[in-house]
Amino acid sequence: KAGVTQTPRYLIKTRGQQVTLSCSPISGHRSVSWYQQTPGQGLQFLFEYFSETQRNKGNFPGRFSGRQFSNSRSEMNVSTLELGDSALYLCASSPPNLMADTQYFGPGTRLTVL
Amino acid sequence: AQSVAQPEDQVNVAEGNPLTVKCTYSVSGNPYLFWYVQYPNRGLQFLLKYITGDNLVKGSYGFEAEFNKSQTSFHLKKPSALVSDSALYFCAVSENYGGATNKLIFGTGTLLAVQP
């Protein structure tokens, strides 16, 4: 099976712009979660989507949003970019089980905000 | 609130020696615990998880972890370290109540350096 794929792998944006990141989960996986990784804050949960519905959300401002499509692919959007949004954004997918699903991570999108 | 602590920023070990990467947790209810590894410029790779059952969990690449409920610990171990094991290791706990979510709470990570 193909793993989780994320596009693009690298992005450079300027402050005030917006950006959209894409994630394709492993085939058959219906849950997609997003995480932000920075040297200062470590790995932080952004949100999770399951069957096109946001199931949980972390403590991030409303500039961070996401959605999931009927084929389980997910996108996250960050509007009005700030310098502090520079980070590695990781997407993870999980199989459709009920308890403590293992999350499989993609390679990430490295976002640099100038 | 659930949390995970990795008390060591870095662990140094010689190749061939046993290694231990420490993790303690704080949860309400039964913990679902995970270990992931991250190589430079890569995503996270799943190593192993504890849900229930045997306290010693075996995972990928010869790694294992021991769940200790009384000490609220879930240390990662390997009997003989390889230089290729050098990477950043994350312990995580799942904030998962009956399938309601798959949110993972991560520790700060421990950099493992294996010297040849």
mmCIF file of C-alpha atoms in Angstrom:
data_model
loop_
_atom_site.group_PDB
_atom_site.id
_atom_site.type_symbol
_atom_site.label_atom_id
_atom_site.label_comp_id
_atom_site.label_asym_id
_atom_site.label_seq_id
_atom_site.Cartn_x
_atom_site.Cartn_y
_atom_site.Cartn_z
ATOM 1 C CA LYS A 1 0.000 0.000 0.000
ATOM 2 C CA ALA A 2 1.162 3.505 -0.716
ATOM 3 C CA GLY A 3 1.839 5.613 2.342
ATOM 4 C CA VAL A 4 0.479 8.988 3.286
ATOM 5 C CA THR A 5 1.421 11.602 0.735
ATOM 6 C CA GLN A 6 1.631 15.336 1.272
ATOM 7 C CA THR A 7 1.970 18.080 -1.279
ATOM 8 C CA PRO A 8 3.812 20.253 -1.707
ATOM 9 C CA ARG A 9 6.881 19.189 0.248
ATOM 10 C CA TYR A 10 8.240 22.715 0.531
ATOM 11 C CA LEU A 11 6.602 26.117 0.442
ATOM 12 C CA ILE A 12 7.868 29.647 0.846
ATOM 13 C CA LYS A 13 5.325 32.389 1.461
ATOM 14 C CA THR A 14 5.338 35.938 2.717
ATOM 15 C CA ARG A 15 3.477 37.375 5.670
ATOM 16 C CA GLY A 16 -0.177 38.048 5.000
ATOM 17 C CA GLN A 17 -0.530 35.458 2.278
ATOM 18 C CA GLN A 18 -2.571 32.294 2.603
ATOM 19 C CA VAL A 19 -1.539 28.728 1.916
ATOM 20 C CA THR A 20 -3.240 25.390 1.262
ATOM 21 C CA LEU A 21 -1.604 22.081 2.047
ATOM 22 C CA SER A 22 -2.845 18.730 0.798
ATOM 23 C CA CYS A 23 -2.810 15.251 2.297
ATOM 24 C CA SER A 24 -3.773 11.940 0.728
ATOM 25 C CA PRO A 25 -4.260 9.198 3.332
ATOM 26 C CA ILE A 26 -3.461 5.531 3.016
ATOM 27 C CA SER A 27 -6.138 3.760 0.997
ATOM 28 C CA GLY A 28 -9.016 2.714 3.228
ATOM 29 C CA HIS A 29 -8.162 5.121 6.027
ATOM 30 C CA ARG A 30 -10.960 7.518 6.916
ATOM 31 C CA SER A 31 -9.377 9.559 9.693
ATOM 32 C CA VAL A 32 -6.898 12.313 8.867
ATOM 33 C CA SER A 33 -5.139 14.382 11.511
ATOM 34 C CA TRP A 34 -2.876 17.388 11.137
ATOM 35 C CA TYR A 35 0.030 18.381 13.380
ATOM 36 C CA GLN A 36 2.370 21.339 13.485
ATOM 37 C CA GLN A 37 6.005 20.761 14.410
ATOM 38 C CA THR A 38 8.260 23.617 15.464
ATOM 39 C CA PRO A 39 11.529 23.685 17.419
ATOM 40 C CA GLY A 40 9.947 25.786 20.154
ATOM 41 C CA GLN A 41 6.537 24.178 20.598
ATOM 42 C CA GLY A 42 7.269 20.650 19.442
ATOM 43 C CA LEU A 43 4.485 18.578 17.928
ATOM 44 C CA GLN A 44 1.039 20.061 18.370
ATOM 45 C CA PHE A 45 -2.308 18.734 17.242
ATOM 46 C CA LEU A 46 -4.201 20.960 14.843
ATOM 47 C CA PHE A 47 -7.368 19.045 13.975
ATOM 48 C CA GLU A 48 -8.764 15.720 12.932
ATOM 49 C CA TYR A 49 -11.281 14.846 10.238
ATOM 50 C CA PHE A 50 -13.302 11.684 10.001
ATOM 51 C CA SER A 51 -15.808 11.024 7.244
ATOM 52 C CA GLU A 52 -15.670 14.667 6.117
ATOM 53 C CA THR A 53 -16.446 15.971 9.620
ATOM 54 C CA GLN A 54 -14.078 17.722 11.975
ATOM 55 C CA ARG A 55 -13.934 15.455 14.990
ATOM 56 C CA ASN A 56 -11.509 17.367 17.178
ATOM 57 C CA LYS A 57 -9.616 20.636 17.123
ATOM 58 C CA GLY A 58 -6.479 21.816 18.875
ATOM 59 C CA ASN A 59 -5.719 25.226 20.339
ATOM 60 C CA PHE A 60 -4.923 27.146 17.201
ATOM 61 C CA PRO A 61 -6.442 30.405 15.979
ATOM 62 C CA GLY A 62 -9.219 30.450 13.429
ATOM 63 C CA ARG A 63 -6.701 31.269 10.694
ATOM 64 C CA PHE A 64 -6.039 27.535 10.628
ATOM 65 C CA SER A 65 -8.783 25.550 8.970
ATOM 66 C CA GLY A 66 -9.226 22.291 7.196
ATOM 67 C CA ARG A 67 -11.577 20.065 5.336
ATOM 68 C CA GLN A 68 -11.903 16.522 4.149
ATOM 69 C CA PHE A 69 -13.324 15.273 0.908
ATOM 70 C CA SER A 70 -15.452 12.220 0.209
ATOM 71 C CA ASN A 71 -12.363 10.263 -0.892
ATOM 72 C CA SER A 72 -10.780 11.020 2.530
ATOM 73 C CA ARG A 73 -8.196 13.402 1.088
ATOM 74 C CA SER A 74 -7.744 16.406 3.309
ATOM 75 C CA GLU A 75 -6.571 19.966 2.954
ATOM 76 C CA MET A 76 -5.553 22.488 5.532
ATOM 77 C CA ASN A 77 -5.526 26.205 4.971
ATOM 78 C CA VAL A 78 -3.703 28.936 6.819
ATOM 79 C CA SER A 79 -4.812 32.478 6.113
ATOM 80 C CA THR A 80 -2.995 35.709 6.861
ATOM 81 C CA LEU A 81 0.310 33.986 7.416
ATOM 82 C CA GLU A 82 2.547 35.081 10.273
ATOM 83 C CA LEU A 83 6.259 34.461 10.753
ATOM 84 C CA GLY A 84 5.428 32.066 13.588
ATOM 85 C CA ASP A 85 3.548 29.806 11.214
ATOM 86 C CA SER A 86 6.850 28.605 9.792
ATOM 87 C CA ALA A 87 6.869 24.927 10.640
ATOM 88 C CA LEU A 88 6.753 21.370 9.421
ATOM 89 C CA TYR A 89 3.121 20.400 8.931
ATOM 90 C CA LEU A 90 2.478 16.715 9.291
ATOM 91 C CA CYS A 91 -0.561 14.796 8.202
ATOM 92 C CA ALA A 92 -1.447 11.381 9.600
ATOM 93 C CA SER A 93 -4.091 8.852 8.678
ATOM 94 C CA SER A 94 -5.646 6.058 10.709
ATOM 95 C CA PRO A 95 -7.553 2.910 9.823
ATOM 96 C CA PRO A 96 -11.276 2.788 10.609
ATOM 97 C CA ASN A 97 -11.042 1.030 13.966
ATOM 98 C CA LEU A 98 -12.513 2.261 17.180
ATOM 99 C CA MET A 99 -9.815 2.152 19.806
ATOM 100 C CA ALA A 100 -6.378 3.769 19.817
ATOM 101 C CA ASP A 101 -5.821 3.688 16.101
ATOM 102 C CA THR A 102 -2.210 3.789 14.988
ATOM 103 C CA GLN A 103 -1.563 6.960 13.053
ATOM 104 C CA TYR A 104 0.647 6.773 9.988
ATOM 105 C CA PHE A 105 2.415 9.976 9.112
ATOM 106 C CA GLY A 106 3.322 11.539 5.818
ATOM 107 C CA PRO A 107 6.702 13.185 5.113
ATOM 108 C CA GLY A 108 5.348 16.634 5.918
ATOM 109 C CA THR A 109 5.208 20.004 4.233
ATOM 110 C CA ARG A 110 7.905 22.451 5.267
ATOM 111 C CA LEU A 111 6.381 25.944 5.282
ATOM 112 C CA THR A 112 8.632 28.970 5.512
ATOM 113 C CA VAL A 113 7.032 32.371 6.036
ATOM 114 C CA LEU A 114 9.208 35.386 5.178
ATOM 115 C CA ALA B 1 -5.249 16.973 31.106
ATOM 116 C CA GLN B 2 -3.169 14.253 29.578
ATOM 117 C CA SER B 3 0.550 14.792 29.187
ATOM 118 C CA VAL B 4 3.768 13.037 28.307
ATOM 119 C CA ALA B 5 7.254 13.791 29.571
ATOM 120 C CA GLN B 6 10.558 12.812 28.067
ATOM 121 C CA PRO B 7 13.096 13.891 30.657
ATOM 122 C CA GLU B 8 16.181 13.559 28.479
ATOM 123 C CA ASP B 9 16.783 15.850 25.532
ATOM 124 C CA GLN B 10 19.573 13.598 24.324
ATOM 125 C CA VAL B 11 20.793 10.078 24.977
ATOM 126 C CA ASN B 12 24.250 8.962 23.937
ATOM 127 C CA VAL B 13 25.125 5.297 23.606
ATOM 128 C CA ALA B 14 27.876 3.281 21.995
ATOM 129 C CA GLU B 15 27.030 0.930 19.171
ATOM 130 C CA GLY B 16 26.316 -2.557 20.468
ATOM 131 C CA ASN B 17 25.294 -1.342 23.922
ATOM 132 C CA PRO B 18 21.702 -1.460 25.185
ATOM 133 C CA LEU B 19 19.703 1.744 24.951
ATOM 134 C CA THR B 20 16.823 3.193 26.927
ATOM 135 C CA VAL B 21 14.784 6.255 26.075
ATOM 136 C CA LYS B 22 12.566 7.338 28.936
ATOM 137 C CA CYS B 23 8.929 8.388 28.899
ATOM 138 C CA THR B 24 6.443 9.073 31.685
ATOM 139 C CA TYR B 25 2.811 9.916 31.246
ATOM 140 C CA SER B 26 -0.138 11.433 33.036
ATOM 141 C CA VAL B 27 -3.625 10.391 31.970
ATOM 142 C CA SER B 28 -7.079 9.977 33.362
ATOM 143 C CA GLY B 29 -8.219 6.466 32.637
ATOM 144 C CA ASN B 30 -6.400 3.807 30.688
ATOM 145 C CA PRO B 31 -3.431 5.047 28.680
ATOM 146 C CA TYR B 32 -2.885 4.288 25.024
ATOM 147 C CA LEU B 33 0.831 4.853 24.505
ATOM 148 C CA PHE B 34 2.936 5.105 21.379
ATOM 149 C CA TRP B 35 6.536 5.497 20.277
ATOM 150 C CA TYR B 36 7.476 7.171 17.008
ATOM 151 C CA VAL B 37 10.852 7.862 15.429
ATOM 152 C CA GLN B 38 11.765 10.763 13.162
ATOM 153 C CA TYR B 39 14.774 10.849 10.871
ATOM 154 C CA PRO B 40 16.061 14.203 9.541
ATOM 155 C CA ASN B 41 13.671 15.876 7.113
ATOM 156 C CA ARG B 42 11.224 13.002 7.387
ATOM 157 C CA GLY B 43 7.836 12.397 8.917
ATOM 158 C CA LEU B 44 7.216 10.209 11.944
ATOM 159 C CA GLN B 45 7.516 6.442 11.717
ATOM 160 C CA PHE B 46 5.446 4.244 14.038
ATOM 161 C CA LEU B 47 7.531 1.932 16.241
ATOM 162 C CA LEU B 48 5.104 0.348 18.698
ATOM 163 C CA LYS B 49 2.080 0.910 20.907
ATOM 164 C CA TYR B 50 0.581 -0.271 24.171
ATOM 165 C CA ILE B 51 -3.158 -0.651 24.458
ATOM 166 C CA THR B 52 -3.678 -3.478 26.909
ATOM 167 C CA GLY B 53 -2.240 -6.878 27.744
ATOM 168 C CA ASP B 54 1.425 -7.734 28.195
ATOM 169 C CA ASN B 55 3.470 -4.959 29.729
ATOM 170 C CA LEU B 56 6.351 -5.671 27.352
ATOM 171 C CA VAL B 57 5.523 -4.568 23.831
ATOM 172 C CA LYS B 58 7.676 -5.509 20.866
ATOM 173 C CA GLY B 59 7.879 -3.272 17.840
ATOM 174 C CA SER B 60 9.763 -2.514 14.669
ATOM 175 C CA TYR B 61 13.539 -2.632 14.152
ATOM 176 C CA GLY B 62 14.159 -4.619 17.352
ATOM 177 C CA PHE B 63 12.703 -1.997 19.675
ATOM 178 C CA GLU B 64 10.520 -2.839 22.646
ATOM 179 C CA ALA B 65 8.878 -0.856 25.405
ATOM 180 C CA GLU B 66 7.865 -1.696 28.921
ATOM 181 C CA PHE B 67 4.625 -0.358 30.334
ATOM 182 C CA ASN B 68 4.778 0.246 34.089
ATOM 183 C CA LYS B 69 1.485 1.375 35.530
ATOM 184 C CA SER B 70 2.737 2.042 39.061
ATOM 185 C CA GLN B 71 5.536 4.270 37.796
ATOM 186 C CA THR B 72 3.425 5.669 34.931
ATOM 187 C CA SER B 73 6.289 4.992 32.563
ATOM 188 C CA PHE B 74 6.657 3.608 29.062
ATOM 189 C CA HIS B 75 10.402 3.434 28.389
ATOM 190 C CA LEU B 76 11.702 2.464 24.962
ATOM 191 C CA LYS B 77 14.497 -0.107 24.876
ATOM 192 C CA LYS B 78 16.725 -1.989 22.499
ATOM 193 C CA PRO B 79 19.244 -4.640 23.521
ATOM 194 C CA SER B 80 21.953 -3.615 21.051
ATOM 195 C CA ALA B 81 22.080 -0.148 19.495
ATOM 196 C CA LEU B 82 23.005 0.508 15.869
ATOM 197 C CA VAL B 83 24.444 3.706 14.426
ATOM 198 C CA SER B 84 21.419 3.761 12.132
ATOM 199 C CA ASP B 85 19.161 4.066 15.209
ATOM 200 C CA SER B 86 20.378 7.642 15.638
ATOM 201 C CA ALA B 87 17.257 9.780 15.298
ATOM 202 C CA LEU B 88 14.661 11.760 17.234
ATOM 203 C CA TYR B 89 12.273 9.641 19.292
ATOM 204 C CA PHE B 90 8.825 10.731 20.434
ATOM 205 C CA CYS B 91 6.587 9.210 23.041
ATOM 206 C CA ALA B 92 2.873 9.956 22.699
ATOM 207 C CA VAL B 93 -0.408 9.272 24.433
ATOM 208 C CA SER B 94 -3.701 9.020 22.646
ATOM 209 C CA GLU B 95 -6.541 11.188 23.834
ATOM 210 C CA ASN B 96 -8.962 8.579 22.664
ATOM 211 C CA TYR B 97 -12.134 7.835 24.531
ATOM 212 C CA GLY B 98 -14.040 5.052 22.898
ATOM 213 C CA GLY B 99 -13.061 6.043 19.407
ATOM 214 C CA ALA B 100 -14.122 9.655 19.733
ATOM 215 C CA THR B 101 -10.862 11.017 18.439
ATOM 216 C CA ASN B 102 -7.367 10.106 17.374
ATOM 217 C CA LYS B 103 -5.611 13.093 18.882
ATOM 218 C CA LEU B 104 -2.045 12.340 19.955
ATOM 219 C CA ILE B 105 -0.256 14.292 22.660
ATOM 220 C CA PHE B 106 3.483 14.135 22.137
ATOM 221 C CA GLY B 107 6.447 14.464 24.417
ATOM 222 C CA THR B 108 9.202 16.910 23.551
ATOM 223 C CA GLY B 109 11.338 14.265 21.920
ATOM 224 C CA THR B 110 14.683 12.653 22.748
ATOM 225 C CA LEU B 111 17.585 12.752 20.373
ATOM 226 C CA LEU B 112 19.352 9.398 20.326
ATOM 227 C CA ALA B 113 22.989 9.497 19.237
ATOM 228 C CA VAL B 114 24.704 6.151 18.721
ATOM 229 C CA GLN B 115 28.462 6.377 18.429
ATOM 230 C CA PRO B 116 30.356 3.806 16.335
#
